């Protein structure tokens, strides 16, 4: 029987999570769950110079928001921990030593200044078979000199010795057979002077120790793959290597290159999953969550960026994605990001989501706007009335806020050009009509009854209901939007309707 499927998401905690990163998580997760396997979060924090406070927490929060919870992680623990590479530091040295013993790696004593000098001297300098003998390392120096340097604790790094004139290849689940010419690959550092492994050594050792069966990551990691394949060959044997899948890039809307954080800023849409506050610059980058996306919609739209089930179906729940996901339907080519389409997914999910759940999500937006909800059940009802018109959660402020609070801005400019004395009299009288209803003990009235009365009053004033509807709507909600006007009056009740009519009449007079 095949080994249990174990996949990993292995981010370096250096900043906010790009939607491409979350899609990598999603495809890992779907593949694991589809195969009753395990999904592991491993934090690759060996590069201490790139440490950013808060970034790991952000990753965990993002995964939790998306409902992509790992089975094993720094937070959840597991049998193969620790799950933070910085805490695994003592585990790596023996593998670097083994590579040295086997003749697949060597000590390099070059100082940063030596390297800088070489870079100045030789254009496009690469530490590889072409130049390694001109550098200070255990291949170019005599054994005595090397022993002496080591004895004196001279700082060194360990580099892989990439063989000359070989072809290294891997069978990528998405791209098929991919091969690399080793002459193009440089001798990457595996262990740094401080004893910390680099990403290249750590990723291979940990995928082995954590019994990873499939390694899925973004296409941008493909150039590193030959180094990883060589390390697998030297350390554990190629038959032990996980199956690789390099996922296609998410492209700019025009298809020209990888979608970047800067594209989002330029075009006015989020690229990160959640708001990211960068402690180094004090800048916050907007996220899908705070823009008002539902996690269900975010996951759904990410799944469709590079995958489909071969039909036209676009709307998927997580369970449907798990059931339907297969890697052979992931496209090779990059997927263009379309923000309008992303909003469409959210609007569809808003329609689908339970009104009570939506009310809980909308409440914080109302709180921020100072819109007070006295009766939560009423909010649930209102959500049901307006949800068809909302693409993003903050849209509920405009579409539903007026049920709870009189609009602060009234678009009188849209009423004024056709405003006339007759209409002024009509609305005066409408207010009086509503007052008389209150005097008769009514708080509100059914929309149908309000409509009949409105039409009767219009004809009494020799006006067509059609020319009164728009001004009435604007008085009630502030602008040209919202559901039927009489439903609005019924919902906000007579007293509020009178106050809004009077306020607008003052502005118009
Ligand atoms: N640590 C790498 C990153 O930051 C992981 C690449 C991989 O999955 O091998 O994305």
Coordinates of C-alpha atoms and ligand atoms in Angstrom, one line a residue:
X1 CA 0.0 0.0 0.0
X2 CA 1.2 3.5 -0.8
X3 CA 2.4 5.7 2.1
X4 CA -0.2 8.0 3.6
X5 CA -0.3 11.3 1.7
X6 CA 1.6 14.0 3.6
X7 CA 1.9 17.5 2.1
X8 CA 3.3 20.7 3.4
X9 CA 3.1 24.5 3.0
X10 CA 6.5 25.9 3.9
X11 CA 6.4 29.7 3.9
X12 CA 9.2 31.9 5.1
X13 CA 7.5 34.4 7.5
X14 CA 8.6 37.6 5.8
X15 CA 5.4 39.5 5.2
X16 CA 1.8 39.3 4.2
X17 CA 0.5 36.3 2.3
X18 CA 0.0 36.9 -1.4
X19 CA -3.1 35.2 -2.9
X20 CA -0.8 33.0 -4.9
X21 CA 0.6 31.7 -1.5
X22 CA -2.9 31.0 -0.2
X23 CA -3.7 29.2 -3.4
X24 CA -0.6 27.0 -2.8
X25 CA -2.0 26.3 0.7
X26 CA -5.4 25.5 -0.8
X27 CA -4.1 23.0 -3.4
X28 CA -2.0 21.3 -0.8
X29 CA -5.0 21.1 1.5
X30 CA -7.4 19.9 -1.1
X31 CA -5.0 17.2 -2.3
X32 CA -4.4 16.0 1.2
X33 CA -8.1 15.9 2.2
X34 CA -9.1 14.3 -1.1
X35 CA -6.6 11.5 -0.3
X36 CA -7.3 11.3 3.4
X37 CA -3.9 12.6 4.0
X38 CA -2.2 15.1 6.2
X39 CA -1.5 18.8 5.6
X40 CA 1.5 20.2 7.5
X41 CA 2.5 23.9 8.1
X42 CA 6.2 24.3 8.4
X43 CA 7.7 27.7 9.1
X44 CA 10.9 28.2 7.1
X45 CA 12.6 30.8 9.2
X46 CA 16.3 30.0 8.7
X47 CA 17.1 33.3 7.2
X48 CA 17.2 35.4 10.4
X49 CA 18.1 38.5 8.5
X50 CA 14.6 38.4 7.0
X51 CA 12.7 37.8 10.2
X52 CA 9.6 40.0 10.4
X53 CA 7.7 40.1 13.7
X54 CA 4.1 39.1 13.4
X55 CA 4.5 37.3 10.1
X56 CA 4.1 33.8 11.4
X57 CA 1.0 34.8 13.4
X58 CA -0.4 36.3 10.3
X59 CA 0.1 33.1 8.3
X60 CA -1.7 31.1 11.0
X61 CA -4.5 33.7 11.2
X62 CA -4.9 33.6 7.4
X63 CA -5.1 29.8 7.3
X64 CA -7.7 29.9 10.1
X65 CA -9.7 32.6 8.3
X66 CA -9.8 30.5 5.1
X67 CA -10.7 27.3 7.0
X68 CA -7.4 25.6 5.8
X69 CA -6.3 24.3 9.1
X70 CA -3.1 22.2 9.2
X71 CA -3.0 18.8 10.9
X72 CA 0.5 19.6 12.1
X73 CA 2.0 23.0 12.7
X74 CA 4.0 25.1 15.2
X75 CA 0.6 25.8 16.9
X76 CA -1.0 22.4 16.7
X77 CA 2.2 20.3 17.2
X78 CA 2.5 16.8 15.8
X79 CA 4.8 13.8 15.7
X80 CA 7.4 15.3 13.4
X81 CA 8.1 18.6 15.2
X82 CA 9.4 21.1 15.8
X83 CA 7.7 22.8 12.9
X84 CA 9.8 25.9 12.9
X85 CA 13.1 25.4 11.2
X86 CA 15.0 27.7 13.5
X87 CA 14.1 25.3 16.3
X88 CA 15.5 22.4 14.3
X89 CA 18.9 23.9 13.9
X90 CA 20.9 21.0 15.5
X91 CA 19.3 18.5 13.1
X92 CA 20.9 19.8 9.9
X93 CA 24.7 19.8 10.5
X94 CA 25.0 16.0 10.2
X95 CA 23.6 16.1 6.7
X96 CA 26.0 18.8 5.6
X97 CA 28.8 16.7 7.1
X98 CA 27.6 13.6 5.3
X99 CA 27.7 15.6 2.0
X100 CA 31.3 16.7 2.7
X101 CA 32.3 13.1 3.5
X102 CA 30.7 11.8 0.3
X103 CA 32.4 14.5 -1.8
X104 CA 29.2 16.3 -2.7
X105 CA 29.9 19.4 -0.7
X106 CA 32.8 21.5 0.5
X107 CA 33.9 24.1 3.0
X108 CA 34.2 27.7 1.6
X109 CA 36.1 30.3 3.6
X110 CA 35.5 33.3 1.4
X111 CA 34.6 36.4 3.3
X112 CA 31.8 38.7 2.1
X113 CA 34.5 41.1 0.9
X114 CA 36.2 38.3 -1.2
X115 CA 32.9 37.6 -2.8
X116 CA 32.2 41.3 -3.5
X117 CA 35.5 41.7 -5.1
X118 CA 34.9 38.7 -7.4
X119 CA 31.5 40.1 -8.4
X120 CA 33.2 43.3 -9.3
X121 CA 35.9 41.6 -11.2
X122 CA 33.8 39.0 -13.1
X123 CA 30.5 40.1 -14.7
X124 CA 27.6 37.7 -13.7
X125 CA 29.9 35.9 -11.3
X126 CA 28.6 32.5 -10.2
X127 CA 30.1 30.4 -7.5
X128 CA 30.2 27.2 -9.6
X129 CA 32.5 24.8 -11.4
X130 CA 33.8 27.7 -13.6
X131 CA 35.1 29.7 -10.7
X132 CA 35.2 27.6 -7.6
X133 CA 38.9 26.7 -8.0
X134 CA 39.7 30.4 -7.9
X135 CA 38.1 30.8 -4.6
X136 CA 39.1 29.9 -1.0
X137 CA 37.6 26.5 -0.3
X138 CA 38.4 23.0 0.5
X139 CA 38.6 22.1 -3.1
X140 CA 41.1 24.8 -4.1
X141 CA 43.2 24.7 -0.9
X142 CA 45.5 21.9 0.3
X143 CA 44.2 19.6 3.1
X144 CA 46.8 21.1 5.5
X145 CA 45.6 24.6 4.9
X146 CA 42.0 23.6 5.3
X147 CA 42.6 21.6 8.5
X148 CA 44.5 24.6 9.9
X149 CA 41.6 27.0 9.0
X150 CA 39.1 24.7 10.6
X151 CA 41.3 24.3 13.7
X152 CA 41.5 28.1 14.1
X153 CA 37.7 28.4 13.8
X154 CA 37.8 30.4 10.7
X155 CA 34.2 31.1 9.7
X156 CA 33.1 28.9 6.8
X157 CA 30.0 28.0 4.9
X158 CA 29.3 24.6 3.3
X159 CA 28.5 24.6 -0.4
X160 CA 27.0 21.9 -2.6
X161 CA 29.5 20.8 -5.3
X162 CA 27.2 20.7 -8.3
X163 CA 28.6 18.3 -10.9
X164 CA 29.7 19.4 -14.3
X165 CA 28.0 18.3 -17.5
X166 CA 25.1 16.4 -16.0
X167 CA 21.4 16.5 -16.6
X168 CA 19.2 16.6 -13.5
X169 CA 15.5 16.0 -14.0
X170 CA 12.3 15.6 -12.2
X171 CA 8.8 14.5 -13.2
X172 CA 6.6 17.3 -12.2
X173 CA 2.9 16.3 -11.8
X174 CA 1.8 19.5 -13.6
X175 CA 4.6 20.2 -16.1
X176 CA 5.7 16.6 -16.9
X177 CA 9.4 15.9 -17.4
X178 CA 11.6 18.9 -16.6
X179 CA 15.4 18.7 -17.0
X180 CA 18.2 21.1 -16.1
X181 CA 21.8 21.3 -17.2
X182 CA 24.0 21.3 -14.1
X183 CA 26.4 23.7 -15.8
X184 CA 23.8 26.4 -15.3
X185 CA 23.5 25.7 -11.5
X186 CA 25.7 27.4 -9.0
X187 CA 27.2 25.8 -5.8
X188 CA 24.5 27.0 -3.4
X189 CA 25.4 27.5 0.3
X190 CA 23.8 24.8 2.4
X191 CA 25.0 25.6 5.8
X192 CA 25.8 29.2 6.8
X193 CA 28.7 30.5 9.0
X194 CA 26.3 30.7 12.1
X195 CA 25.5 26.9 11.7
X196 CA 22.0 27.7 10.3
X197 CA 21.1 25.7 7.2
X198 CA 19.9 27.6 4.2
X199 CA 16.5 27.0 2.7
X200 CA 18.0 24.5 0.2
X201 CA 19.3 22.1 2.8
X202 CA 16.5 22.6 5.3
X203 CA 13.7 22.0 2.8
X204 CA 15.2 18.7 1.6
X205 CA 16.1 17.4 5.1
X206 CA 12.7 18.4 6.5
X207 CA 10.7 17.0 3.6
X208 CA 12.5 13.7 4.3
X209 CA 12.2 13.8 8.1
X210 CA 8.6 14.8 8.0
X211 CA 7.8 12.0 5.5
X212 CA 6.4 14.4 2.9
X213 CA 5.0 12.5 -0.1
X214 CA 4.1 15.4 -2.4
X215 CA 5.7 18.9 -2.5
X216 CA 3.6 21.5 -4.2
X217 CA 4.9 25.1 -4.5
X218 CA 4.8 28.1 -6.7
X219 CA 6.5 28.0 -10.1
X220 CA 9.0 30.6 -9.0
X221 CA 10.7 27.7 -7.1
X222 CA 11.4 25.7 -10.2
X223 CA 14.9 27.2 -10.7
X224 CA 15.9 25.8 -7.2
X225 CA 14.6 22.4 -8.1
X226 CA 17.9 21.0 -9.5
X227 CA 19.7 21.7 -6.3
X228 CA 17.0 19.9 -4.4
X229 CA 17.0 16.9 -6.7
X230 CA 20.8 16.6 -6.3
X231 CA 20.5 16.8 -2.5
X232 CA 17.8 14.1 -2.5
X233 CA 20.1 11.9 -4.7
X234 CA 23.1 12.4 -2.4
X235 CA 21.3 12.2 1.0
X236 CA 18.3 9.9 0.8
X237 CA 18.0 8.4 -2.7
X238 CA 15.8 9.6 -5.6
X239 CA 13.3 6.9 -4.9
X240 CA 12.5 8.6 -1.6
X241 CA 12.0 12.0 -3.1
X242 CA 8.4 13.5 -2.9
X243 CA 6.5 14.0 -6.1
X244 CA 6.8 17.6 -7.2
X245 CA 4.2 20.0 -8.5
X246 CA 5.1 23.5 -9.4
X247 CA 1.9 25.5 -9.5
X248 CA 1.3 28.1 -12.3
X249 CA 1.7 31.8 -11.5
X250 CA -1.2 34.1 -10.9
X251 CA -0.8 36.8 -13.5
X252 CA -1.6 40.5 -13.7
X253 CA -5.1 41.2 -15.2
X254 CA -3.6 41.9 -18.6
X255 CA -1.6 38.6 -18.4
X256 CA 1.7 40.4 -18.5
X257 CA 3.8 38.8 -15.7
X258 CA 3.2 37.8 -12.1
X259 CA 0.6 39.7 -10.1
X260 CA 2.4 41.7 -7.5
X261 CA 1.5 43.6 -4.4
X262 CA 2.3 46.8 -6.4
X263 CA -0.2 45.9 -9.1
X264 CA -2.9 45.7 -6.4
X265 CA -1.9 49.2 -5.1
X266 CA -1.9 50.6 -8.7
X267 CA -5.2 49.1 -9.7
X268 CA -7.0 49.4 -6.4
X269 CA -7.6 45.8 -5.3
X270 CA -6.1 43.6 -2.6
X271 CA -3.4 41.0 -3.3
X272 CA -2.8 39.9 0.2
X273 CA -5.3 37.6 2.0
X274 CA -5.7 39.8 5.1
X275 CA -4.5 43.3 6.1
X276 CA -0.8 43.2 6.6
X277 CA 0.9 45.7 8.9
X278 CA 4.5 45.9 8.1
X279 CA 6.4 46.7 11.4
X280 CA 9.4 47.8 9.4
X281 CA 7.7 50.5 7.3
X282 CA 4.6 51.0 9.5
X283 CA 2.5 50.6 6.3
X284 CA -0.7 48.5 6.1
X285 CA -1.4 46.6 2.9
X286 CA -5.1 45.9 2.5
X287 CA -6.4 42.3 2.4
X288 CA -9.3 40.5 0.9
X289 CA -10.8 39.9 4.3
X290 CA -10.9 43.5 5.3
X291 CA -12.1 44.6 1.9
X292 CA -15.2 42.5 2.7
X293 CA -14.7 39.2 1.1
X294 CA -16.1 36.1 2.7
X295 CA -13.6 33.3 3.2
X296 CA -15.9 30.9 1.3
X297 CA -15.7 33.2 -1.7
X298 CA -12.0 33.8 -1.4
X299 CA -11.3 30.0 -1.3
X300 CA -13.7 29.4 -4.2
X301 CA -12.1 32.1 -6.4
X302 CA -8.6 30.9 -5.6
X303 CA -9.5 27.3 -6.6
X304 CA -10.7 28.6 -9.9
X305 CA -7.4 30.4 -10.6
X306 CA -5.7 27.5 -12.3
X307 CA -8.1 24.6 -11.8
X308 CA -11.5 23.5 -13.0
X309 CA -13.3 20.2 -13.0
X310 CA -13.7 20.2 -16.8
X311 CA -17.3 21.6 -16.7
X312 CA -18.6 25.1 -16.5
X313 CA -19.2 24.8 -12.7
X314 CA -17.7 27.8 -10.8
X315 CA -19.4 27.8 -7.4
X316 CA -17.9 25.3 -5.0
X317 CA -18.1 24.7 -1.3
X318 CA -15.0 23.4 0.4
X319 CA -16.4 19.9 0.6
X320 CA -17.2 20.0 -3.1
X321 CA -13.6 21.2 -3.8
X322 CA -12.2 18.4 -1.7
X323 CA -14.3 15.8 -3.5
X324 CA -13.6 17.1 -7.0
X325 CA -10.0 18.2 -6.8
X326 CA -7.3 16.5 -8.8
X327 CA -3.9 17.7 -9.9
X328 CA -4.3 16.6 -13.5
X329 CA -6.9 19.4 -13.9
X330 CA -4.5 22.1 -12.7
X331 CA -3.4 24.1 -15.8
X332 CA 0.1 24.5 -16.8
X333 CA -0.3 28.2 -17.9
X334 CA -0.6 31.1 -15.5
X335 CA -4.0 32.3 -14.5
X336 CA -5.0 35.9 -15.0
X337 CA -6.5 37.6 -12.0
X338 CA -9.7 39.5 -12.6
X339 CA -11.0 41.6 -9.7
X340 CA -14.5 42.0 -11.1
X341 CA -14.8 38.3 -11.3
X342 CA -13.5 38.0 -7.7
X343 CA -16.3 40.3 -6.6
X344 CA -18.8 38.3 -8.6
X345 CA -17.8 35.2 -6.5
X346 CA -18.3 37.2 -3.4
X347 CA -21.7 38.5 -4.4
X348 CA -22.7 34.9 -5.2
X349 CA -21.5 33.7 -1.8
X350 CA -23.3 36.6 -0.1
X351 CA -26.5 35.4 -1.7
X352 CA -25.9 31.9 -0.6
X353 CA -24.8 32.6 3.0
X354 CA -27.3 32.3 5.9
X355 CA -28.7 35.8 6.9
X356 CA -27.9 35.3 10.5
X357 CA -24.2 34.5 9.7
X358 CA -24.1 37.5 7.4
X359 CA -25.6 39.8 10.1
X360 CA -22.7 38.8 12.4
X361 CA -20.2 39.7 9.7
X362 CA -21.9 43.0 8.9
X363 CA -22.3 44.1 12.5
X364 CA -18.6 45.3 12.9
X365 CA -18.9 47.4 9.8
X366 CA -22.0 49.0 11.3
X367 CA -20.3 49.6 14.6
X368 CA -17.5 51.4 12.8
X369 CA -20.0 53.6 11.0
X370 CA -21.9 54.3 14.2
X371 CA -25.0 52.6 12.9
X372 CA -26.8 51.3 15.9
X373 CA -28.8 48.1 15.7
X374 CA -31.2 47.7 18.6
X375 CA -32.9 44.5 17.5
X376 CA -30.5 41.9 16.0
X377 CA -33.5 40.0 14.5
X378 CA -34.4 43.1 12.5
X379 CA -30.8 43.3 11.1
X380 CA -31.2 39.6 10.0
X381 CA -34.4 40.5 8.2
X382 CA -32.9 43.6 6.6
X383 CA -29.9 41.6 5.4
X384 CA -32.3 39.3 3.6
X385 CA -33.9 42.2 1.9
X386 CA -30.7 43.8 0.5
X387 CA -28.2 41.0 0.1
X388 CA -28.9 40.6 -3.6
X389 CA -27.4 44.1 -4.1
X390 CA -24.2 43.6 -2.2
X391 CA -20.8 42.5 -3.7
X392 CA -18.6 43.2 -0.6
X393 CA -19.5 43.3 3.1
X394 CA -19.1 47.1 3.4
X395 CA -21.8 47.5 0.6
X396 CA -24.3 46.7 3.4
X397 CA -23.5 50.1 5.0
X398 CA -25.0 51.9 2.0
X399 CA -27.6 49.2 1.2
X400 CA -28.9 48.6 4.7
X401 CA -27.6 51.4 6.9
X402 CA -30.5 53.6 6.1
X403 CA -32.9 51.1 7.8
X404 CA -31.2 52.0 11.1
X405 CA -30.0 55.6 10.7
X406 CA -31.2 58.5 8.6
X407 CA -28.9 59.2 5.7
X408 CA -26.4 62.0 6.5
X409 CA -26.0 62.9 2.8
X410 CA -29.1 63.5 0.6
X411 CA -28.6 63.6 -3.1
X412 CA -30.8 66.7 -3.5
X413 CA -28.9 67.6 -6.7
X414 CA -30.8 64.7 -8.4
X415 CA -34.2 66.1 -7.2
X416 CA -33.7 69.9 -7.6
X417 CA -33.9 70.2 -11.4
X418 CA -37.5 68.9 -11.5
X419 CA -38.6 70.2 -8.1
X420 CA -41.8 72.3 -8.0
X421 CA -44.3 73.8 -5.6
X422 CA -46.8 71.0 -6.4
X423 CA -44.3 68.4 -5.3
X424 CA -43.5 70.3 -2.1
X425 CA -47.2 70.3 -1.2
X426 CA -47.5 66.6 -2.0
X427 CA -44.7 65.6 0.4
X428 CA -46.0 68.0 3.1
X429 CA -49.3 66.3 2.9
X430 CA -47.7 62.8 2.8
X431 CA -46.0 63.7 6.1
X432 CA -49.3 64.8 7.6
X433 CA -51.0 61.6 6.4
X434 CA -48.3 59.5 8.2
X435 CA -48.7 61.7 11.3
X436 CA -52.4 61.0 11.3
X437 CA -51.7 57.3 11.2
X438 CA -49.4 57.6 14.2
X439 CA -52.2 59.5 16.0
X440 CA -54.5 56.6 15.2
X441 CA -52.1 54.3 17.1
X442 CA -50.0 52.9 14.2
X443 CA -46.3 52.5 14.3
X444 CA -45.9 51.3 10.8
X445 CA -48.2 50.2 8.0
X446 CA -48.0 47.5 5.3
X447 CA -46.2 48.4 2.1
X448 CA -49.2 47.6 0.0
X449 CA -51.4 50.0 2.0
X450 CA -48.8 52.7 1.9
X451 CA -48.5 52.4 -1.9
X452 CA -52.3 52.7 -2.5
X453 CA -52.4 55.9 -0.3
X454 CA -49.4 57.4 -2.0
X455 CA -51.0 56.9 -5.5
X456 CA -54.3 58.4 -4.3
X457 CA -52.5 61.4 -2.9
X458 CA -50.5 61.8 -6.1
X459 CA -53.6 61.9 -8.3
X460 CA -55.2 64.4 -5.9
X461 CA -52.3 66.7 -6.6
X462 CA -52.4 66.0 -10.3
X463 CA -49.0 64.3 -10.2
X464 CA -47.9 61.0 -11.6
X465 CA -46.6 58.5 -9.0
X466 CA -43.7 57.9 -11.4
X467 CA -42.3 61.4 -10.9
X468 CA -42.6 61.2 -7.2
X469 CA -40.9 57.9 -6.6
X470 CA -37.3 59.0 -7.2
X471 CA -37.5 62.1 -4.9
X472 CA -39.2 59.9 -2.2
X473 CA -36.5 57.3 -2.5
X474 CA -33.7 59.9 -2.2
X475 CA -35.4 61.4 0.9
X476 CA -35.6 58.0 2.5
X477 CA -32.1 56.5 1.7
X478 CA -30.1 59.5 0.5
X479 CA -29.5 58.3 -3.1
X480 CA -30.8 56.3 -6.1
X481 CA -30.6 52.8 -4.6
X482 CA -32.3 50.4 -2.3
X483 CA -35.3 48.1 -2.4
X484 CA -38.9 49.2 -3.0
X485 CA -39.7 52.6 -1.3
X486 CA -42.9 51.3 0.4
X487 CA -41.0 48.3 1.9
X488 CA -38.5 50.8 3.2
X489 CA -41.2 53.0 4.9
X490 CA -42.8 49.9 6.3
X491 CA -39.4 48.8 7.7
X492 CA -38.2 52.1 9.1
X493 CA -41.7 52.9 10.4
X494 CA -43.8 56.1 10.1
X495 CA -42.1 58.3 12.6
X496 CA -38.7 58.0 10.9
X497 CA -40.2 58.4 7.4
X498 CA -41.8 61.7 8.5
X499 CA -38.5 62.9 9.9
X500 CA -36.7 62.1 6.7
X501 CA -39.3 63.7 4.5
X502 CA -39.2 66.9 6.6
X503 CA -35.4 67.0 6.6
X504 CA -35.3 66.8 2.8
X505 CA -38.0 69.4 2.3
X506 CA -36.0 71.8 4.4
X507 CA -32.9 71.2 2.2
X508 CA -35.0 71.7 -1.0
X509 CA -36.8 74.8 0.1
Ligands
LIG1 N1 10.3 28.5 2.0 C1 9.8 28.6 0.7 C2 8.9 29.8 0.6 O1 9.1 30.7 1.2 C3 9.1 27.3 0.4 C4 9.3 26.8 -1.0 C5 8.9 25.3 -1.0 O2 7.8 25.0 -0.8 O3 9.8 24.5 -1.2 O4 7.9 29.8 -0.2

